[in-house]
Amino acid sequence: MTGPIDITWKEEYFLIVMASKVVLIRGKGVLTGGGDIDQKKLLSMYNRGIQILMDNQNPKDSLRLIFKNSDRLGIKINTIAGRKLSSRPEVSYSLASLLQDGGIQPKNIIIWDRTNRELREAGYRLNLNRGGIKVIGTDTKGFGYDSQLTSYLNIGSLFSSIQSNKITASISLAILKDHGMAGVTAGMKNYFGAVHNPNKYHDFNCNPFVAELFETKFIKQKHKLSILDSLIVQYHRGPSYHARWAEKYEALIFSLDPVAADYVGWQVIEKLRAKKGLASLKEEKRAPVYLKTAEKMGLGKASPEEIKIIEEDV
Amino acid sequence: MKRRQFFKTAGGATFLASAGLMNQTSTFPAFLMDLYALGEEANLSKVEARYYKKHPDREIECTLCPRFCKLGDKERGYCGVRENIGGTYYTLVYGKACSIALDPIEKKPLFHYLPKSSALSIATAGCNVNCKFCQNWEISQVRPEQIQNYDFPPGAVVKTAKKYRCAVIAYTYTEPVVFYEYMYDTSLEARKKGVRTAVITGGHINPEPMEDLTKVVDAIKIDLKAFSQDFYTKYVRGELQPVLDAIKIVHKSSAWLELVYLVIPNLNDSSDEIRKMCQWIVKEIGPDVPVHFSKFVPMYLVKNLPPTPVSTLEKVHKIALEEGIRYVYIGNVPGHSAESTYCPNCKKIVIERRGYSIGKIALKGGKCKYCDNPIPGIWI
Ligand code: SF4
């Protein structure tokens, strides 16, 4: 595509054409024998995923369909479970470099999570570099949580000022995991890390809290893309890391529809559970019912007949 | 530590939560000076929690409160102040106070418990429910690392209470159940030194820890937030029955008990609900437990309702008296006649109150000075 993009057309494109496409890219060998990442393969997984998601545009143009060059972009990662089950630095940096290629200025990219301690424990080097990509926790001096409560339906929270103030667009780069209470934690629930009181939202399988939090203005208006890091999938006993139930799945899942992305993530977990002879999440009474709530709220699709899954190996 | 940090607000909350004794005692400035001398901003504690079960795969189940949080490694409970680290459960707030103040005991409110005495009041971050009308949400609904905490171990708490002649140490402002270990050990220490202790709680706790607690503390005030599970589900995010059970446990123990009911317009102020609650109180714990009906002011997530009209408070006060409760108070309405204690026999004022100030006390040996009727309470 050449020339400036018509905004009205762009929005329509989001809502109608692309809404429920989910792209699952598998990269066999992306995790090397020693547990390192084959960087080249990872980049090609990203490139292919974005290309297919945006209808085979070249990756640069594809990204321009999603973000404006002037956007200040937050990449919300998940580092709660330590080094073995967090968004790896290689995965976040590869995405950031792709975004730079797509025209986002490095100084406008923030890779972030709730605390510096968790980021460090997941292998990140904190970086407040004014001119380049930043890697910071909400507890970094000068950031912190808002002083004003955001109150919406069952939600009452102080938002990370990164999500509320510092960015204009957001990517949820989440780890795909089983979750003892939510059933599944993926792109939508990743935003629990954007508020000061996530522990208050775990009742009733996190329903309706995941959906309602997503619908708050700081998330709904800014979230543009879900990417589920499924290189290792914890399909049982999550969200903590347990080697016994962690599958080397070597995939990335992409979608503009946050609900559909998580729905597909859920199906991946169910397939792995079935393969290992485990009861389904439904049988364990912890199916991620918040996805249906989210669908009812119009946040995306959680019905298989309305989701188009495209799988490809690179 | 800079002095101004003691007045620092935690998300808008006054860190030094109360200066209630300022008009009553000249010790207050000295108390502040002592606070300045407390340690540097504290890290979180790592003290093993009590009341939890270990499960396979480094999972734990907390049995302290009715939530029974089941958590994997690195996860925190609903209260936000307890963490599973490698399969062992830890309290992160042991000896880590976020609020320290001198208060009159009447502010708790405890009206039949050592009137006119001062209480060294402490709190840590955290709460095991999430009341939509919380007055202290800036410290109760946060994780400890999101506010300032100060090293204030049990021994130091008791020493400070002695130094400032506080008859009581009160665990208050947030929910003491979530800092149970700190509260328990401080109470043991206080007993050794002749200082009494009071727990200001929502009573959302399991029977075993509550029974154990009643053996080491001297007074417990429980907030009964409504008399319907529906209200507890919608506005408290907790369970009513465990609170009622906790009330009965305290009543059976040697600890002094008082109840508070925050009356919220349209939400928990129906005559029917109040009457049923009063009937339950009289039947289960008797007519002598003091009951305080407090005025609500819009707060936190309930800002769309007006403050409770005084007429509503007077209505519920009347219902409670009709149902046979003998000591019924109206709270948060300074100067109201129902702040004072009346002898149920001769109807004369035996303790006169105006706000937190005490006027005359007409008690002699725990009895009404005018008619010799016993007035239940801990008076000395
Ligand atoms: S005390 Fe805290 S961790 Fe324990 S059950 Fe209650 S809310 Fe959960």
XYZ file of C-alpha atoms and ligand atoms in Angstrom:
702
model
C 0.000 0.000 0.000
C 1.315 3.436 -0.843
C 0.418 6.945 0.226
C -1.135 8.129 3.445
C -3.753 5.939 5.049
C -7.238 7.200 5.335
C -8.122 7.031 9.029
C -11.786 6.297 8.513
C -10.947 3.481 6.211
C -8.379 2.226 8.705
C -10.883 2.030 11.530
C -13.355 0.217 9.375
C -10.653 -2.179 8.290
C -9.999 -2.941 11.957
C -13.547 -3.471 12.901
C -14.891 -5.412 9.982
C -12.196 -6.984 7.846
C -9.676 -8.028 10.468
C -11.646 -8.263 13.640
C -11.476 -11.959 14.250
C -8.538 -13.244 12.363
C -6.035 -15.070 14.530
C -2.658 -16.051 13.153
C -0.677 -18.847 14.735
C 2.915 -19.059 13.568
C 4.971 -22.042 14.565
C 8.744 -21.870 14.424
C 10.146 -25.304 15.050
C 13.650 -24.892 16.407
C 13.151 -21.312 17.598
C 14.095 -22.614 21.022
C 17.521 -24.128 20.622
C 18.676 -27.192 22.485
C 20.304 -25.080 25.171
C 17.123 -23.126 25.740
C 18.369 -20.081 23.840
C 16.413 -18.398 21.106
C 17.190 -18.580 17.424
C 16.884 -14.872 16.802
C 16.611 -15.150 13.053
C 13.789 -17.623 13.260
C 12.007 -15.525 15.852
C 12.157 -12.476 13.583
C 10.768 -14.416 10.687
C 7.937 -15.656 12.902
C 7.107 -12.053 13.757
C 7.358 -10.890 10.172
C 5.167 -13.645 8.856
C 2.639 -13.281 11.628
C 2.167 -9.571 11.082
C 2.094 -10.002 7.321
C -0.651 -12.602 7.385
C -2.577 -10.724 10.029
C -2.637 -7.605 7.897
C -3.324 -9.422 4.620
C 0.143 -9.938 3.281
C 1.308 -6.386 3.276
C 5.046 -6.182 3.771
C 5.765 -6.038 7.526
C 6.590 -2.315 7.511
C 3.355 -1.338 5.859
C 1.466 -3.839 7.935
C 2.606 -2.151 11.094
C 1.683 1.235 9.683
C -1.863 -0.014 9.401
C -1.898 -0.607 13.114
C 0.179 2.233 14.527
C 0.823 5.856 13.689
C 4.432 6.938 13.432
C 3.759 9.458 16.150
C 2.445 6.844 18.578
C 4.121 6.363 21.909
C 3.926 2.634 22.140
C 3.768 0.457 25.223
C 4.642 -3.223 25.029
C 3.084 -4.721 28.145
C 4.957 -7.891 28.956
C 4.452 -10.428 31.723
C 7.357 -11.167 34.022
C 5.553 -12.392 37.108
C 6.679 -16.025 36.926
C 10.429 -15.500 36.834
C 12.988 -16.258 34.162
C 11.589 -19.584 33.017
C 8.069 -18.428 32.187
C 8.209 -14.726 31.382
C 8.284 -12.720 28.185
C 11.940 -13.168 27.309
C 14.026 -10.110 26.501
C 14.787 -11.524 23.029
C 11.062 -11.772 22.309
C 10.307 -8.202 23.421
C 13.366 -6.670 21.764
C 12.661 -8.421 18.467
C 9.189 -6.947 18.463
C 10.586 -3.543 19.348
C 13.064 -3.687 16.491
C 10.295 -4.624 14.100
C 8.302 -1.645 15.295
C 11.281 0.603 14.700
C 11.527 -0.718 11.169
C 7.859 0.112 10.851
C 8.538 3.745 11.672
C 8.054 4.044 15.427
C 10.860 6.017 16.964
C 12.867 4.029 19.536
C 12.404 6.782 22.098
C 8.661 6.204 21.792
C 8.774 2.509 22.669
C 8.382 1.380 26.276
C 8.722 -2.283 27.232
C 7.166 -2.473 30.647
C 5.644 -4.439 33.481
C 4.600 -3.675 37.026
C 7.884 -3.906 38.949
C 11.561 -3.467 38.272
C 12.305 -6.457 40.486
C 10.230 -8.780 38.324
C 11.750 -7.365 35.145
C 15.246 -7.956 36.482
C 14.367 -11.456 37.625
C 13.112 -12.223 34.124
C 16.475 -11.217 32.688
C 15.819 -7.615 31.618
C 18.246 -4.767 32.019
C 16.295 -1.743 33.123
C 16.743 1.148 30.783
C 15.426 4.668 31.120
C 17.427 5.844 28.144
C 15.744 9.022 26.920
C 16.707 8.566 23.291
C 16.148 4.833 22.965
C 13.808 2.025 23.861
C 12.884 2.072 27.527
C 12.553 -0.956 29.786
C 10.871 -0.011 33.031
C 8.579 -1.125 35.792
C 5.695 0.990 37.025
C 7.624 1.434 40.264
C 10.368 3.364 38.462
C 10.861 6.770 40.012
C 8.838 9.352 38.136
C 6.258 6.829 36.920
C 4.161 5.001 39.533
C 0.393 4.728 39.723
C -2.143 7.468 39.033
C -3.409 9.365 42.038
C -6.964 9.351 40.676
C -9.044 6.208 40.809
C -10.478 4.838 37.604
C -13.899 3.515 38.454
C -15.881 1.516 35.910
C -18.524 -1.185 36.547
C -16.832 -3.552 39.030
C -13.440 -1.982 38.546
C -11.887 0.528 40.941
C -8.170 0.880 40.363
C -5.226 3.161 40.096
C -3.658 2.703 36.689
C 0.027 2.516 36.009
C 0.887 5.960 34.699
C 2.678 4.206 31.849
C -0.630 2.844 30.564
C -2.695 5.919 31.388
C -0.299 8.743 30.507
C 2.931 7.789 28.849
C 1.666 5.817 25.888
C -0.866 6.339 23.127
C -0.975 2.768 21.820
C -0.472 -0.590 23.435
C 0.537 -4.131 22.552
C -0.186 -6.931 24.983
C 2.763 -9.291 24.604
C 1.556 -11.963 26.962
C 2.670 -15.381 28.044
C 0.075 -18.079 27.380
C -0.543 -19.967 30.611
C -2.991 -22.044 32.528
C -4.231 -20.142 35.558
C -5.594 -21.680 38.749
C -8.343 -19.082 39.075
C -8.863 -17.529 35.629
C -8.450 -20.789 33.737
C -6.282 -19.107 31.155
C -4.103 -16.039 31.391
C -3.189 -14.456 28.094
C -3.460 -11.093 26.334
C -6.428 -9.576 28.138
C -5.541 -10.655 31.638
C -2.007 -9.392 31.039
C -3.459 -5.940 31.733
C -4.051 -6.919 35.361
C -0.429 -5.833 35.596
C -1.467 -2.324 34.572
C -3.377 -1.624 37.792
C -2.368 -1.400 41.420
C -4.776 -4.036 42.784
C -4.915 -7.094 40.504
C -5.365 -9.378 43.519
C -8.874 -7.958 43.920
C -10.008 -9.282 40.555
C -9.537 -13.025 40.913
C -12.951 -13.983 42.321
C -15.435 -15.964 40.192
C -12.772 -17.129 37.696
C -11.820 -13.476 37.168
C -15.219 -12.884 35.595
C -16.304 -10.210 34.747
C -13.165 -8.446 35.894
C -10.887 -9.299 32.949
C -13.466 -8.032 30.469
C -14.436 -4.961 32.489
C -10.853 -3.927 33.098
C -10.160 -4.277 29.388
C -13.087 -2.004 28.656
C -11.749 0.879 30.718
C -10.660 3.796 28.587
C -6.932 3.421 29.225
C -6.930 -0.069 27.791
C -9.746 -0.229 25.281
C -8.783 3.000 23.555
C -5.088 2.138 23.411
C -4.862 -1.602 22.884
C -4.069 -2.328 19.240
C -2.545 -5.771 19.070
C -2.398 -9.019 21.053
C 0.608 -11.270 20.691
C 0.636 -14.440 22.749
C 4.129 -15.675 23.416
C 3.536 -19.400 23.215
C 7.124 -20.523 22.843
C 6.663 -22.374 26.126
C 3.066 -23.008 27.172
C 2.254 -23.811 30.783
C -0.833 -25.925 30.233
C -1.389 -27.070 33.817
C -0.746 -25.788 37.343
C -0.120 -22.238 36.120
C 0.519 -19.411 36.416
C 3.687 -20.621 38.162
C 6.327 -22.469 36.196
C 6.314 -26.250 36.459
C 8.662 -27.986 34.043
C 6.476 -31.095 34.148
C 3.521 -29.298 32.604
C 5.336 -26.795 30.406
C 5.277 -27.604 26.677
C 7.871 -26.411 24.203
C 5.223 -25.166 21.782
C 7.375 -22.728 19.761
C 4.538 -20.545 18.497
C 3.447 -16.922 18.432
C -0.243 -16.031 18.189
C -1.304 -12.705 16.679
C -4.642 -10.938 16.556
C -6.225 -7.529 16.429
C -9.157 -9.043 18.291
C -8.084 -9.419 21.937
C -10.883 -11.859 22.745
C -10.312 -14.090 19.741
C -6.575 -14.234 20.437
C -7.223 -15.445 23.972
C -9.901 -17.849 22.790
C -7.404 -19.486 20.448
C -4.838 -19.519 23.276
C -7.383 -21.316 25.429
C -7.896 -23.961 22.719
C -4.128 -24.509 22.558
C -4.096 -25.141 26.292
C -7.066 -27.513 26.088
C -5.416 -29.482 23.287
C -2.228 -29.845 25.295
C -4.197 -30.882 28.361
C -6.117 -33.496 26.386
C -2.895 -34.803 24.855
C -1.466 -35.287 28.336
C -4.633 -36.911 29.657
C -5.671 -34.015 31.876
C -9.248 -32.938 32.501
C -10.441 -29.944 30.500
C -10.633 -26.557 32.185
C -14.391 -26.769 31.895
C -14.357 -30.063 33.774
C -12.167 -28.449 36.400
C -14.739 -25.617 36.650
C -12.275 -22.990 35.621
C -12.963 -22.370 31.977
C -12.131 -18.745 31.082
C -15.747 -17.593 31.167
C -14.581 -13.995 31.036
C -14.113 -14.466 27.287
C -17.862 -14.911 26.784
C -18.460 -11.835 28.942
C -15.993 -9.920 26.803
C -17.771 -11.070 23.675
C -21.109 -9.926 25.083
C -19.560 -6.562 25.822
C -18.533 -6.301 22.189
C -14.810 -6.499 22.830
C -14.264 -9.302 20.342
C -15.224 -12.823 19.391
C -15.215 -15.892 21.576
C -17.212 -18.149 19.285
C -15.231 -20.548 17.103
C -17.481 -20.020 14.079
C -16.627 -16.346 14.111
C -12.880 -16.731 14.394
C -10.711 -17.450 11.401
C -7.508 -19.175 12.448
C -4.594 -19.192 10.034
C -1.724 -21.436 10.977
C 1.647 -21.482 9.299
C 5.066 -22.933 9.978
C 8.195 -20.917 9.280
C 14.547 10.105 56.359
C 13.183 13.541 55.691
C 10.645 14.892 58.143
C 8.149 15.725 55.503
C 7.902 12.072 54.630
C 5.901 11.552 57.750
C 3.246 13.750 56.353
C 3.605 12.254 52.944
C 0.369 11.108 51.491
C -0.004 7.573 50.283
C -2.069 8.002 47.159
C -3.743 10.917 48.837
C -4.228 9.391 52.298
C -2.786 11.155 55.278
C 0.048 8.976 56.362
C -0.179 10.043 59.954
C -3.788 9.108 60.098
C -4.905 10.768 63.262
C -4.018 13.533 65.571
C -6.942 12.821 67.786
C -5.100 13.416 71.020
C -3.696 16.730 69.988
C -6.150 18.618 72.124
C -5.933 16.215 74.984
C -2.300 15.793 75.631
C 0.919 17.684 75.315
C 2.779 14.531 74.389
C 1.780 14.729 70.759
C 4.706 16.807 69.432
C 7.149 14.549 71.260
C 5.424 11.539 69.744
C 5.968 13.009 66.312
C 9.633 13.521 67.072
C 9.899 9.870 68.017
C 8.295 8.868 64.777
C 10.871 10.889 62.883
C 13.507 8.732 64.516
C 12.045 5.488 63.205
C 14.051 3.491 60.703
C 14.511 4.162 57.038
C 11.726 3.219 54.719
C 11.311 -0.487 55.204
C 11.533 -3.342 52.790
C 8.930 -6.037 52.919
C 9.209 -8.673 55.631
C 9.700 -12.359 54.953
C 8.219 -14.011 58.019
C 6.481 -17.351 57.605
C 2.718 -16.995 57.793
C 0.544 -18.967 60.172
C -2.630 -20.819 59.195
C -1.854 -22.265 55.818
C -1.491 -25.692 54.261
C 1.247 -26.848 51.951
C 0.160 -28.731 48.836
C 2.174 -30.553 46.156
C 3.949 -28.574 43.446
C 4.810 -25.637 45.712
C 1.162 -24.681 46.069
C -0.342 -23.439 49.309
C -3.784 -22.791 50.745
C -4.222 -19.973 53.219
C -6.668 -20.856 55.994
C -6.566 -17.557 57.836
C -9.718 -16.089 56.344
C -12.822 -17.403 54.563
C -11.308 -16.750 51.165
C -9.023 -19.801 51.466
C -6.734 -18.479 48.739
C -5.009 -21.292 46.845
C -1.824 -20.027 45.340
C 1.052 -21.196 43.226
C 4.654 -20.161 43.622
C 5.206 -16.367 43.454
C 1.513 -15.589 43.829
C -0.107 -13.341 46.393
C -3.392 -13.725 48.184
C -6.397 -11.484 47.702
C -5.176 -9.324 50.580
C -1.980 -8.521 48.683
C 0.315 -8.850 51.691
C 1.023 -12.593 51.756
C 3.120 -14.350 49.167
C 3.952 -17.914 48.260
C 7.697 -18.054 47.798
C 8.854 -21.471 46.671
C 6.011 -23.288 48.424
C 6.299 -21.492 51.774
C 3.796 -18.788 52.615
C 5.099 -15.506 53.998
C 3.633 -12.376 55.480
C 5.257 -9.362 53.861
C 4.112 -6.862 56.490
C 5.378 -8.247 59.786
C 6.630 -5.227 61.737
C 6.028 -2.945 58.749
C 3.589 -0.273 59.821
C 2.230 2.169 57.259
C 0.185 4.207 59.754
C 1.109 5.071 63.322
C -0.890 7.486 65.440
C -2.143 8.339 68.895
C -5.929 8.219 69.068
C -8.527 8.481 71.778
C -10.060 5.056 72.336
C -13.448 6.608 71.578
C -12.339 7.034 67.975
C -12.181 3.274 67.380
C -15.053 3.442 68.565
C -14.853 1.548 71.861
C -17.200 3.207 74.334
C -17.295 0.677 77.148
C -13.591 0.082 77.203
C -11.239 2.257 79.252
C -12.909 5.596 78.435
C -10.598 8.555 77.999
C -7.589 6.358 77.425
C -5.256 6.798 74.515
C -4.521 4.124 71.954
C -1.310 3.752 70.027
C -2.862 2.886 66.692
C -1.030 0.958 64.021
C -1.811 -0.511 60.616
C -0.072 -2.190 57.745
C -1.141 -2.221 54.126
C -3.772 -4.675 52.945
C -7.289 -5.984 53.414
C -9.040 -9.280 52.748
C -12.232 -7.675 51.460
C -12.831 -4.697 49.174
C -15.611 -2.526 50.588
C -16.754 -0.070 47.977
C -17.156 2.570 50.679
C -13.779 2.100 52.372
C -12.568 5.223 54.165
C -8.930 4.164 54.136
C -8.642 2.560 50.724
C -5.378 4.334 49.995
C -3.707 2.086 52.555
C -6.067 -0.889 52.744
C -6.485 -1.585 49.052
C -2.839 -1.419 48.094
C 0.160 -3.685 48.236
C 2.761 -2.827 50.842
C 5.364 -1.827 48.272
C 2.988 0.797 46.872
C 3.102 2.921 50.035
C 5.653 3.863 52.649
C 6.225 1.440 55.472
C 8.303 1.841 58.572
C 10.122 -0.717 60.651
C 8.100 -0.944 63.829
C 8.592 -4.417 65.323
C 6.419 -5.673 68.203
C 8.927 -4.703 70.895
C 9.162 -1.150 69.597
C 5.377 -0.827 69.438
C 5.009 -1.811 73.084
C 7.893 0.414 74.157
C 6.327 3.363 72.362
C 2.940 2.680 73.953
C 4.542 2.619 77.394
C 6.496 5.766 76.747
C 3.383 7.714 75.794
C 1.237 6.172 78.508
C -1.097 4.560 76.037
C -3.280 2.108 77.912
C -4.060 0.352 74.653
C -2.419 -0.637 71.402
C -5.046 -0.676 68.654
C -4.753 -2.566 65.374
C -6.862 -0.483 63.099
C -7.354 1.628 59.926
C -6.866 -1.290 57.513
C -7.745 -4.945 58.292
C -5.657 -6.437 61.102
C -6.573 -9.987 60.069
C -4.115 -9.632 57.198
C -1.304 -8.681 59.562
C -2.301 -11.363 62.035
C 1.204 -12.549 62.959
C 2.409 -9.009 63.682
C -0.717 -8.285 65.714
C -0.495 -11.554 67.641
C 3.163 -11.220 68.583
C 2.721 -7.557 69.527
C -0.181 -8.530 71.778
C 1.875 -11.196 73.544
C 4.633 -8.671 74.100
C 2.136 -6.058 75.289
C 0.637 -8.436 77.829
C 4.031 -9.028 79.343
C 4.432 -5.272 79.777
C 0.928 -4.548 81.048
C -0.354 -2.794 77.934
C -3.758 -3.824 76.615
C -4.686 -4.410 73.000
C -7.726 -3.809 70.823
C -8.552 -5.143 67.370
C -10.670 -3.071 65.011
C -11.773 -5.521 62.354
C -14.369 -6.551 59.806
C -14.341 -9.987 61.411
C -13.755 -11.774 58.107
C -11.633 -14.496 59.625
C -11.828 -18.239 60.162
C -12.837 -19.670 63.562
C -9.501 -21.168 64.612
C -7.385 -18.029 64.169
C -10.154 -15.941 65.744
C -10.280 -18.207 68.795
C -6.512 -18.055 69.123
C -6.574 -14.287 68.810
C -9.143 -13.822 71.561
C -6.677 -15.465 73.958
C -4.073 -12.753 73.521
C -6.026 -9.523 72.917
C -8.308 -7.598 75.258
C -10.964 -5.952 73.117
C -12.373 -6.499 69.657
C -14.606 -4.194 67.691
C -16.268 -5.808 64.697
C -17.767 -3.944 61.757
C -20.932 -5.709 60.766
C -21.376 -4.158 57.359
C -24.910 -5.327 56.646
C -27.194 -8.178 57.531
C -27.538 -9.662 54.041
C -25.241 -11.811 51.968
C -26.316 -9.861 48.920
C -24.747 -6.699 50.337
C -21.595 -8.598 51.318
C -21.335 -9.976 47.781
C -21.926 -6.682 46.006
C -20.326 -4.092 48.244
C -17.884 -5.916 50.495
C -16.732 -8.869 48.390
C -16.896 -11.126 51.387
C -19.143 -13.470 53.325
C -21.598 -12.555 56.059
C -21.789 -15.901 57.882
C -18.104 -16.066 58.909
C -18.459 -12.566 60.373
C -21.475 -13.654 62.430
C -19.505 -16.715 63.564
C -16.566 -14.514 64.552
C -18.880 -12.288 66.588
C -20.137 -15.315 68.516
C -16.577 -16.519 69.143
C -15.524 -13.161 70.568
C -18.648 -12.975 72.681
C -17.843 -16.332 74.256
C -14.245 -15.316 74.961
C -12.828 -13.032 77.608
C -12.207 -10.221 75.082
C -14.499 -7.184 75.242
C -16.777 -6.877 72.199
C -18.493 -3.922 70.531
C -20.195 -3.762 67.129
C -20.348 -1.030 64.524
C -22.812 -0.779 61.644
C -22.176 1.844 58.974
C -25.616 2.917 57.776
C -25.568 3.571 54.018
C -28.649 5.171 52.465
C -30.676 2.730 50.347
C -28.089 -0.022 50.610
C -28.313 -1.391 54.145
C -30.694 0.931 56.007
C -34.051 -0.811 55.630
C -36.017 -1.137 58.849
C -36.530 -4.802 58.153
C -32.816 -5.569 57.805
C -31.924 -3.542 60.895
C -34.644 -5.216 62.949
C -33.545 -8.711 61.895
C -29.970 -7.884 62.767
C -30.918 -6.541 66.185
C -32.985 -9.659 66.860
C -30.001 -11.807 65.934
C -27.754 -9.787 68.238
C -30.093 -10.081 71.201
C -30.602 -13.811 70.606
C -27.009 -14.796 69.939
C -24.875 -12.459 72.008
C -27.332 -10.732 74.299
C -28.568 -7.175 74.789
C -25.488 -5.801 76.535
C -23.049 -5.670 73.609
C -22.752 -1.994 72.602
C -23.887 -1.318 69.035
C -22.805 1.819 67.152
C -24.710 3.044 64.099
C -22.379 5.281 62.126
C -23.039 7.920 59.554
C -21.799 7.166 56.040
C -20.071 9.799 53.957
C -19.472 9.239 50.208
C -16.095 7.619 49.701
C -13.946 5.510 47.377
C -16.307 3.785 44.920
C -19.619 4.871 46.432
C -19.787 8.536 45.632
C -23.254 8.687 44.169
C -25.096 8.471 47.481
C -25.717 11.241 49.990
C -24.379 11.123 53.535
C -26.706 9.261 55.895
C -29.385 11.648 57.153
C -29.458 11.991 60.927
C -33.133 11.021 60.793
C -32.170 7.611 59.368
C -29.642 7.088 62.136
C -32.295 8.012 64.675
C -34.698 5.555 63.055
C -32.258 2.626 63.335
C -31.277 3.701 66.849
C -34.946 3.506 67.834
C -35.372 0.062 66.250
C -32.361 -1.264 68.150
C -33.739 0.010 71.449
C -37.155 -1.453 70.634
C -35.526 -4.824 70.013
C -33.952 -4.717 73.435
C -30.361 -3.691 72.778
C -29.388 -1.657 75.809
C -26.398 0.372 74.652
C -27.040 1.890 71.243
C -24.984 4.769 69.852
C -25.035 7.097 66.896
C -21.573 7.709 65.463
C -19.984 10.388 63.248
C -22.561 12.972 64.363
C -20.640 15.021 66.933
C -22.860 16.508 69.583
C -25.742 14.068 69.099
C -27.302 12.971 72.359
C -26.933 9.307 71.343
C -23.157 9.597 71.672
C -23.489 9.352 75.434
C -24.048 6.251 77.534
C -27.351 6.084 79.414
C -28.131 3.831 82.333
C -30.841 1.484 81.032
C -32.422 1.462 84.485
C -32.638 5.113 85.593
C -32.018 6.573 82.066
C -29.474 9.071 83.366
C -26.238 9.802 81.506
C -23.395 7.756 82.958
C -20.748 8.717 80.397
C -21.157 12.013 78.622
C -19.507 12.329 75.197
C -19.185 15.026 72.586
C -17.181 13.829 69.606
C -14.084 12.282 71.098
C -14.266 14.413 74.238
C -15.555 12.919 77.445
C -17.571 14.983 79.888
C -18.702 13.624 83.200
C -18.403 9.941 84.063
C -21.023 8.820 86.594
C -19.790 5.296 87.200
C -18.708 3.811 90.463
C -17.184 0.342 90.482
C -18.706 -0.353 87.077
C -22.189 0.643 88.270
C -24.434 3.613 87.646
C -23.653 6.209 90.293
C -27.333 7.120 90.582
C -29.070 3.735 90.817
C -26.314 1.174 91.256
C -27.272 -0.634 88.063
C -24.235 -2.517 86.638
C -23.014 -1.097 83.341
C -21.111 -3.735 81.343
C -17.640 -2.786 80.184
C -13.984 -2.708 81.101
C -13.680 0.444 83.112
C -10.226 0.226 84.709
S -5.735 -13.785 54.643
Fe -5.231 -13.074 52.594
S -4.215 -14.793 51.615
Fe -5.243 -15.616 53.422
S -7.208 -16.376 52.663
Fe -7.516 -14.270 53.377
S -7.222 -12.947 51.588
Fe -6.389 -14.972 51.087
